Coordinates of C-alpha atoms in Angstrom, one line a residue:
Chain A
X1 CA -16.5 -6.7 -31.1
X2 CA -18.5 -9.1 -29.0
X3 CA -17.1 -10.3 -25.7
X4 CA -17.8 -13.8 -24.6
X5 CA -17.3 -13.8 -20.9
X6 CA -17.3 -17.3 -19.4
X7 CA -17.1 -18.0 -15.7
X8 CA -16.0 -21.5 -14.8
X9 CA -13.8 -22.5 -12.0
X10 CA -10.4 -23.3 -13.3
X11 CA -8.0 -22.7 -10.4
X12 CA -5.3 -24.9 -11.9
X13 CA -5.4 -23.7 -15.5
X14 CA -5.9 -20.0 -15.2
X15 CA -7.3 -17.1 -13.3
X16 CA -10.9 -15.9 -13.5
X17 CA -12.3 -13.7 -14.8
X18 CA -11.1 -14.1 -18.3
X19 CA -12.4 -13.3 -21.8
X20 CA -12.1 -15.0 -25.1
X21 CA -11.7 -12.8 -28.1
X22 CA -11.3 -14.7 -31.3
X23 CA -8.4 -17.0 -30.4
X24 CA -7.0 -14.8 -27.7
X25 CA -7.6 -15.3 -24.0
X26 CA -7.0 -12.5 -21.6
X27 CA -7.4 -13.0 -17.8
X28 CA -7.7 -10.7 -14.7
X29 CA -9.3 -7.3 -14.4
X30 CA -6.2 -5.2 -15.2
X31 CA -5.2 -6.8 -18.4
X32 CA -8.8 -7.2 -19.6
X33 CA -9.3 -3.4 -19.1
X34 CA -6.1 -2.7 -21.0
X35 CA -7.0 -5.1 -23.8
X36 CA -10.4 -3.6 -24.2
X37 CA -8.9 -0.1 -24.2
X38 CA -6.4 -1.1 -26.9
X39 CA -9.4 -2.3 -29.0
X40 CA -10.8 1.2 -28.8
X41 CA -13.3 1.0 -26.0
X42 CA -12.4 2.8 -22.8
X43 CA -14.5 4.0 -19.9
X44 CA -12.1 6.6 -18.7
X45 CA -11.4 8.5 -21.8
X46 CA -13.4 11.5 -20.6
X47 CA -11.2 12.0 -17.5
X48 CA -8.4 14.5 -17.3
X49 CA -5.0 13.5 -15.9
X50 CA -5.7 14.4 -12.3
X51 CA -8.9 12.5 -12.4
X52 CA -7.2 9.4 -13.9
X53 CA -4.7 9.5 -11.1
X54 CA -7.5 9.7 -8.5
X55 CA -9.3 6.8 -10.2
X56 CA -6.2 4.6 -10.1
X57 CA -5.6 5.5 -6.5
X58 CA -9.1 4.6 -5.5
X59 CA -8.9 1.3 -7.4
X60 CA -5.7 0.5 -5.4
X61 CA -7.6 1.4 -2.2
X62 CA -10.3 -1.1 -3.1
X63 CA -7.7 -3.8 -4.0
X64 CA -5.6 -3.0 -0.9
X65 CA -8.5 -3.0 1.6
X66 CA -11.6 -4.7 0.3
X67 CA -10.0 -7.5 -1.6
X68 CA -7.6 -8.3 1.2
X69 CA -10.4 -8.2 3.7
X70 CA -12.5 -10.6 1.6
X71 CA -9.5 -12.9 1.4
X72 CA -8.9 -12.6 5.1
X73 CA -12.5 -13.4 5.9
X74 CA -12.6 -16.4 3.6
X75 CA -9.3 -17.9 4.5
X76 CA -8.0 -16.7 7.8
X77 CA -11.2 -16.6 9.9
X78 CA -11.4 -20.2 11.2
X79 CA -15.2 -20.3 11.5
X80 CA -15.7 -19.3 7.9
X81 CA -13.0 -21.5 6.6
X82 CA -14.3 -24.6 8.3
X83 CA -17.9 -24.1 7.5
X84 CA -17.9 -22.6 4.0
X85 CA -14.6 -22.0 2.2
X86 CA -13.0 -25.4 2.4
X87 CA -16.0 -27.2 1.2
X88 CA -16.7 -24.7 -1.6
X89 CA -13.2 -24.5 -2.8
X90 CA -12.7 -28.2 -2.9
X91 CA -16.1 -29.1 -4.3
X92 CA -15.1 -29.6 -8.0
X93 CA -12.4 -32.1 -7.1
X94 CA -12.5 -35.7 -5.9
X95 CA -11.1 -36.7 -2.5
X96 CA -8.3 -36.3 -1.5
X97 CA -7.6 -33.5 -4.0
X98 CA -10.3 -31.3 -2.5
X99 CA -8.6 -31.2 0.9
X100 CA -5.1 -30.8 -0.4
X101 CA -5.9 -27.9 -2.7
X102 CA -8.0 -26.2 -0.1
X103 CA -5.2 -26.4 2.5
X104 CA -2.6 -25.3 0.0
X105 CA -4.6 -22.3 -1.0
X106 CA -5.2 -21.4 2.7
X107 CA -1.5 -21.7 3.4
X108 CA -0.7 -19.5 0.4
X109 CA -3.2 -16.8 1.5
X110 CA -1.9 -16.8 5.0
X111 CA 1.7 -16.4 3.8
X112 CA 0.6 -13.4 1.7
X113 CA -1.3 -11.9 4.7
X114 CA 1.8 -12.2 6.8
X115 CA 4.0 -10.6 4.2
X116 CA 1.8 -7.5 3.9
X117 CA 1.4 -7.1 7.7
X118 CA -2.1 -8.5 8.0
X119 CA -1.0 -11.7 9.7
X120 CA -1.5 -10.4 13.2
X121 CA -4.7 -8.6 12.6
X122 CA -7.8 -9.7 14.4
X123 CA -11.2 -9.9 12.7
X124 CA -12.3 -6.7 14.4
X125 CA -9.3 -4.8 13.0
X126 CA -10.0 -6.1 9.6
X127 CA -13.7 -5.0 9.9
X128 CA -12.5 -1.6 11.0
X129 CA -10.3 -1.3 7.9
X130 CA -13.3 -2.3 5.7
X131 CA -15.3 0.4 7.4
X132 CA -12.6 3.0 6.8
X133 CA -12.5 2.0 3.1
X134 CA -16.3 2.1 2.7
X135 CA -16.3 5.5 4.4
X136 CA -13.7 6.8 2.0
X137 CA -15.6 5.4 -1.0
X138 CA -18.9 6.8 0.4
X139 CA -17.4 10.3 0.9
X140 CA -15.8 10.2 -2.6
X141 CA -19.1 9.1 -4.2
X142 CA -21.2 11.7 -2.3
X143 CA -24.5 12.3 -4.0
X144 CA -23.3 11.6 -7.6
X145 CA -24.6 8.7 -9.6
X146 CA -21.1 7.4 -10.4
X147 CA -17.6 8.1 -8.9
X148 CA -16.8 10.5 -11.8
X149 CA -20.2 12.0 -12.1
X150 CA -22.2 11.1 -15.1
X151 CA -20.3 8.3 -16.7
X152 CA -19.3 5.0 -15.1
X153 CA -15.6 4.1 -15.2
X154 CA -13.4 1.2 -14.3
X155 CA -13.6 2.3 -10.7
X156 CA -17.4 2.0 -10.7
X157 CA -17.1 -1.5 -12.1
X158 CA -14.5 -2.6 -9.5
X159 CA -16.4 -1.1 -6.6
X160 CA -19.7 -2.6 -7.8
X161 CA -18.1 -6.0 -8.2
X162 CA -16.7 -6.1 -4.7
X163 CA -19.6 -4.6 -2.9
X164 CA -22.1 -6.7 -4.7
X165 CA -20.2 -9.8 -3.8
X166 CA -19.9 -8.8 -0.1
X167 CA -23.6 -8.0 0.1
X168 CA -24.9 -11.1 -1.6
X169 CA -22.5 -13.8 -0.4
X170 CA -23.7 -15.8 2.6
X171 CA -21.0 -16.2 5.3
X172 CA -21.1 -17.4 8.8
X173 CA -21.4 -13.9 10.1
X174 CA -22.9 -10.8 8.5
X175 CA -20.6 -8.3 9.9
X176 CA -18.9 -7.5 6.6
X177 CA -22.1 -6.9 4.8
X178 CA -23.4 -4.9 7.7
X179 CA -20.4 -2.6 7.5
X180 CA -21.2 -1.9 3.8
X181 CA -24.9 -1.4 4.6
X182 CA -24.1 1.4 6.9
X183 CA -23.4 3.6 3.9
X184 CA -26.7 4.3 2.1
X185 CA -25.2 5.9 -0.9
X186 CA -23.1 2.9 -1.6
X187 CA -26.2 0.6 -1.3
X188 CA -28.0 2.9 -3.7
X189 CA -25.0 2.9 -6.0
X190 CA -25.0 -1.0 -6.2
X191 CA -28.8 -1.1 -6.7
X192 CA -28.6 1.5 -9.5
X193 CA -25.9 -0.4 -11.4
X194 CA -27.7 -3.7 -10.9
X195 CA -31.0 -2.4 -12.2
X196 CA -29.4 -0.5 -15.0
X197 CA -27.0 -3.0 -16.4
X198 CA -28.1 -6.4 -15.1
X199 CA -31.8 -6.3 -15.1
X200 CA -32.1 -9.3 -17.4
X201 CA -30.8 -11.6 -14.7
X202 CA -33.4 -12.5 -12.1
X203 CA -31.3 -14.4 -9.5
X204 CA -29.5 -13.1 -6.5
X205 CA -31.1 -9.7 -6.3
X206 CA -30.0 -7.3 -3.5
X207 CA -32.7 -7.3 -0.8
Chain B
X1 CA 2.3 17.7 27.1
X2 CA 1.4 14.8 29.4
X3 CA 3.2 11.9 27.8
X4 CA 6.7 12.0 26.5
X5 CA 6.9 10.5 23.0
X6 CA 10.0 8.6 21.9
X7 CA 10.5 7.2 18.5
X8 CA 13.0 4.5 17.7
X9 CA 14.0 4.5 14.1
X10 CA 16.8 4.0 11.6
X11 CA 19.3 6.8 11.3
X12 CA 20.0 9.2 8.5
X13 CA 22.5 9.6 5.7
X14 CA 22.8 11.3 2.3
X15 CA 21.2 14.4 3.7
X16 CA 18.2 12.7 5.1
X17 CA 17.1 12.4 8.7
X18 CA 16.4 8.7 8.1
X19 CA 17.0 6.4 5.1
X20 CA 14.2 4.1 6.1
X21 CA 10.9 5.0 4.4
X22 CA 8.6 4.1 7.3
X23 CA 10.7 5.9 9.8
X24 CA 10.8 8.9 7.6
X25 CA 7.0 8.9 7.2
X26 CA 6.6 9.1 11.0
X27 CA 9.3 11.8 11.5
X28 CA 7.7 13.9 8.7
X29 CA 4.2 13.6 10.2
X30 CA 5.5 14.5 13.6
X31 CA 7.1 17.7 12.2
X32 CA 4.0 18.6 10.3
X33 CA 1.6 18.1 13.3
X34 CA 3.9 19.6 15.8
X35 CA 4.3 16.5 17.9
X36 CA 7.4 16.7 20.2
X37 CA 9.1 13.5 19.4
X38 CA 12.4 12.4 20.9
X39 CA 14.1 10.5 18.2
X40 CA 16.3 7.6 19.3
X41 CA 18.3 6.4 16.3
X42 CA 19.2 2.7 16.3
X43 CA 22.9 2.4 17.1
X44 CA 25.6 0.1 18.3
X45 CA 24.2 -0.6 21.7
X46 CA 22.0 -3.6 22.4
X47 CA 18.9 -1.7 23.4
X48 CA 15.5 -2.5 22.0
X49 CA 14.2 -4.5 19.0
X50 CA 15.1 -3.4 15.6
X51 CA 12.9 -5.6 13.4
X52 CA 9.7 -3.7 13.7
X53 CA 11.1 -0.2 13.6
X54 CA 9.7 2.5 13.7
X55 CA 8.3 2.2 17.2
X56 CA 6.7 4.9 19.2
X57 CA 7.1 4.5 23.0
X58 CA 5.2 6.5 25.6
X59 CA 4.8 5.9 29.3
X60 CA 2.0 3.4 28.8
X61 CA 2.1 2.4 25.2
X62 CA 4.2 0.9 22.6
X63 CA 3.0 1.4 19.0
X64 CA 4.5 0.0 15.9
X65 CA 3.8 0.5 12.1
X66 CA 3.5 3.9 10.6
X67 CA -0.3 3.8 10.2
X68 CA -0.9 2.9 13.8
X69 CA 1.6 5.5 15.0
X70 CA 0.0 8.2 13.0
X71 CA -3.4 7.2 14.4
X72 CA -2.1 7.3 17.9
X73 CA -0.6 10.8 17.3
X74 CA -3.9 12.0 16.0
X75 CA -5.7 10.7 19.1
X76 CA -3.2 12.7 21.2
X77 CA -4.4 15.8 19.3
X78 CA -1.4 16.0 16.9
X79 CA -3.4 16.1 13.8
X80 CA -2.0 17.4 10.5
X81 CA -5.2 16.8 8.7
X82 CA -7.7 18.9 10.6
X83 CA -8.0 21.3 7.7
X84 CA -8.9 18.6 5.2
X85 CA -12.4 18.1 3.9
X86 CA -14.0 14.6 4.1
X87 CA -13.3 14.0 0.4
X88 CA -9.6 15.0 0.9
X89 CA -9.4 12.6 3.7
X90 CA -10.8 9.9 1.5
X91 CA -8.3 10.8 -1.3
X92 CA -5.5 10.5 1.3
X93 CA -6.4 6.9 2.0
X94 CA -6.6 6.2 -1.7
X95 CA -3.3 7.7 -2.6
X96 CA -1.6 5.9 0.3
X97 CA -3.0 2.6 -1.0
X98 CA -1.6 3.6 -4.5
X99 CA 1.9 4.2 -3.0
X100 CA 1.9 0.9 -1.1
X101 CA 0.7 -1.1 -4.0
X102 CA 2.5 0.5 -7.0
X103 CA 5.5 2.2 -5.7
X104 CA 6.6 0.3 -2.6
X105 CA 7.5 -3.0 -4.4
X106 CA 9.9 -1.2 -6.7
X107 CA 11.4 0.8 -3.9
X108 CA 11.9 -2.4 -1.9
X109 CA 13.5 -4.0 -4.9
X110 CA 15.9 -1.1 -5.5
X111 CA 17.0 -1.1 -1.9
X112 CA 16.9 -4.7 -0.9
X113 CA 16.8 -7.1 -3.9
X114 CA 18.8 -5.6 -6.7
X115 CA 22.1 -7.2 -5.9
X116 CA 24.5 -4.3 -6.9
X117 CA 22.5 -1.9 -4.8
X118 CA 22.0 -4.2 -1.8
X119 CA 25.6 -5.4 -1.5
X120 CA 27.3 -2.1 -2.2
X121 CA 25.1 0.3 -0.4
X122 CA 22.1 -1.0 1.6
X123 CA 23.7 -3.9 3.4
X124 CA 26.9 -2.1 4.5
X125 CA 24.9 0.9 5.7
X126 CA 22.4 -1.1 7.8
X127 CA 25.1 -3.4 9.1
X128 CA 27.1 -0.3 10.2
X129 CA 24.3 0.8 12.4
X130 CA 24.0 -2.2 14.5
X131 CA 26.4 -4.3 16.6
X132 CA 28.0 -7.5 15.6
X133 CA 26.7 -10.3 15.3
X134 CA 23.3 -8.8 14.6
X135 CA 24.9 -6.9 11.7
X136 CA 25.4 -10.3 10.0
X137 CA 21.9 -11.4 10.4
X138 CA 19.5 -8.5 10.3
X139 CA 20.2 -7.0 6.9
X140 CA 19.8 -10.5 5.3
X141 CA 16.5 -10.9 7.1
X142 CA 15.2 -7.6 5.9
X143 CA 16.3 -8.4 2.4
X144 CA 14.4 -11.7 2.5
X145 CA 11.4 -10.0 3.9
X146 CA 11.4 -7.5 1.1
X147 CA 11.8 -10.2 -1.6
X148 CA 9.0 -12.2 0.1
X149 CA 6.7 -9.2 0.1
X150 CA 7.3 -8.5 -3.6
X151 CA 6.8 -12.1 -4.7
X152 CA 3.8 -12.8 -2.6
X153 CA 1.9 -9.7 -3.7
X154 CA 3.0 -9.6 -7.3
X155 CA 4.2 -13.1 -8.3
X156 CA 2.1 -16.0 -9.5
X157 CA 1.7 -19.1 -7.3
X158 CA 3.0 -21.7 -7.0
X159 CA 6.5 -21.0 -8.2
X160 CA 6.8 -17.3 -7.6
X161 CA 9.4 -16.0 -10.1
X162 CA 11.2 -12.7 -9.6
X163 CA 12.0 -12.2 -13.2
X164 CA 8.4 -12.2 -14.2
X165 CA 7.5 -9.4 -11.8
X166 CA 10.6 -7.2 -12.0
X167 CA 9.7 -5.5 -15.2
X168 CA 6.1 -5.1 -14.1
X169 CA 6.9 -3.6 -10.7
X170 CA 9.2 -1.0 -12.2
X171 CA 6.6 -0.1 -14.9
X172 CA 4.0 0.3 -12.2
X173 CA 6.4 2.4 -10.0
X174 CA 7.2 4.8 -12.9
X175 CA 3.5 5.1 -13.7
X176 CA 2.8 5.9 -10.0
X177 CA 5.5 8.5 -9.9
X178 CA 3.9 10.1 -13.0
X179 CA 0.5 10.1 -11.4
X180 CA 1.9 11.7 -8.2
X181 CA 3.6 14.4 -10.3
X182 CA 0.4 15.1 -12.2
X183 CA -1.6 15.3 -9.0
X184 CA 1.0 17.6 -7.2
X185 CA 1.2 20.0 -10.2
X186 CA 2.7 23.3 -9.1
X187 CA 1.3 23.2 -5.6
X188 CA 3.5 23.3 -2.6
X189 CA 1.8 20.3 -0.9
X190 CA -0.8 17.8 -2.0
X191 CA -3.7 19.6 -0.3
X192 CA -3.1 23.3 -0.3
X193 CA -0.4 25.2 1.6
X194 CA 0.0 23.1 4.7
X195 CA 1.4 19.6 4.7
X196 CA -0.8 16.6 5.7
X197 CA -0.6 12.9 6.2
X198 CA -0.3 12.3 2.4
X199 CA 2.6 14.6 2.2
X200 CA 4.3 12.7 5.0
X201 CA 3.8 9.4 3.2
X202 CA 4.9 10.6 -0.2
X203 CA 8.0 12.3 1.3
X204 CA 8.8 9.1 3.2
X205 CA 8.7 6.9 0.1
X206 CA 10.3 9.3 -2.3
X207 CA 13.1 11.0 -0.3
X208 CA 15.3 7.9 0.2
X209 CA 14.8 7.0 -3.5
X210 CA 15.8 10.5 -4.5
X211 CA 18.8 11.0 -2.3
X212 CA 20.6 7.7 -1.6
X213 CA 23.4 7.0 -4.1
X214 CA 22.9 3.7 -5.8
X215 CA 24.8 2.0 -8.6
X216 CA 21.6 0.8 -10.3
X217 CA 19.4 3.8 -10.6
X218 CA 16.7 3.4 -13.2
X219 CA 13.9 4.4 -10.8
X220 CA 15.9 7.2 -9.4
X221 CA 16.6 8.6 -12.9
X222 CA 12.9 8.5 -13.6
X223 CA 12.1 10.4 -10.4
X224 CA 14.7 13.0 -11.1
X225 CA 12.9 13.8 -14.4
X226 CA 9.9 14.8 -12.3
X227 CA 11.1 18.1 -11.1
X228 CA 8.1 19.0 -9.0
X229 CA 8.5 15.8 -6.9
X230 CA 12.2 16.6 -6.4
X231 CA 11.3 20.1 -5.4
X232 CA 8.7 18.8 -3.0
X233 CA 11.3 16.6 -1.2
X234 CA 13.9 19.4 -1.1
X235 CA 11.3 21.9 0.3
X236 CA 10.3 19.6 3.1
X237 CA 13.9 18.8 3.9
X238 CA 14.9 22.4 4.1
X239 CA 11.8 23.7 5.9
X240 CA 11.2 21.0 8.4
X241 CA 14.5 19.2 8.9
X242 CA 16.9 22.1 8.5
X243 CA 19.4 20.1 6.7
X244 CA 20.9 22.1 4.0
X245 CA 21.3 20.4 0.7
X246 CA 25.1 20.9 0.6
X247 CA 25.8 19.0 3.8
X248 CA 25.7 15.3 3.0
X249 CA 26.7 13.0 5.8
X250 CA 28.4 9.9 4.8
X251 CA 28.1 6.4 6.3
X252 CA 29.5 6.6 9.8
X253 CA 29.4 5.0 13.2
X254 CA 28.8 8.1 15.2
X255 CA 25.5 8.4 17.0
X256 CA 23.3 11.1 15.6
X257 CA 21.1 12.8 18.1
X258 CA 18.3 14.4 16.2
X259 CA 16.2 16.6 18.5
X260 CA 13.2 18.5 17.4
X261 CA 14.5 21.0 14.8
X262 CA 18.2 20.6 15.3
X263 CA 20.7 18.2 13.7
X264 CA 24.1 17.5 15.3
X265 CA 26.2 15.3 13.1
X266 CA 29.9 14.6 13.7
X267 CA 31.3 13.7 10.4
X268 CA 33.0 15.3 7.4
X269 CA 31.2 16.1 4.2
X270 CA 32.6 14.5 1.0

């Protein structure tokens, strides 16, 4: 089975990432993983029940802290929003749609932050949460090549995706990527995966 | 002890010291770490705010939200995690995230959104704890907050639909309960023989689900199949809260004074 992964911005139509398989389209990480598993490929087959529980827990931690922090930084930090996010989010669309959609998305994200209790957090508190999350990931990884020793699993893919994005995306301040850079084993982890699996692509290398 | 620690939280029922998950997490952690908390149960007087409960008050500080309260207690040297390794500490964070993402939406739904449960059990209980006219307003507000949280974290914009997410959140919650049961196995607590932060969180989330009598009980039924989790809750209740399993207190308007280690409740068992 060959997977054709396309990445184009399609905020109205669907959610990235998505895959086309034959005439089926599956979107978002969770369902894609399930779909691939149902087709007979799974990264976490070698794990026992307790390890699978741990893996799911760490994936939720990444979603809970890293993803929310990324969203916070993109949409709730006024400096970043003004300089980068609004322009980037609205860029595929003509005026006035670019402004309308950007404001709508910002409002949506702020509502969500408020519902989960992040509405009143300051940037420093968010960065502290990111630090705590990275510390937990770093401790769990230790000196192993992957989170569950020899073989990469869904967790490794998720962590790599988030950390790589944090490390390579230019924002108004570098504090988020600095927090990640404090943990040398996480940096080494990202470099290792990048070299091992993505060495064909030349752009955007980690410095 | 230098500072006196007072906790405002929702009261108990159905054999629990509190029916509110977040309050229960803090109470359990205090017991595990030996923090001398004076528990002030929300009652019919007009004191204090009720929306952000649990709230810890000391002479100089007011701390809200369980995570912050636990952090504060740790800084005051009431640390239930000092025997944990770094990896176990990391695991704690991960499992708490799992609880909040996968189990909490369904627990909120069972208590606050499922209409049979909300109107016959949850709303009357919470309304009975607070004075009129707040009793008309606050339960509704809490219910809307719960629905909001479920929809915004699980629903799809722009027209968040509850129906789409209901089945999914219960599936996720059942899977989460299975994972917790697998992880606990036959141990007494999640990390060895002494309870820690994770045990407080799991207890706080599971015990109300386990004990409160609801009409619509699919998640509760699932939990009852996982005997090690039920045993876990019962053990903590009998060891740390000294409430025997036979003494259920029904919904009542009497104030319950829960001091450290003792329960005085003036009501009749059914």
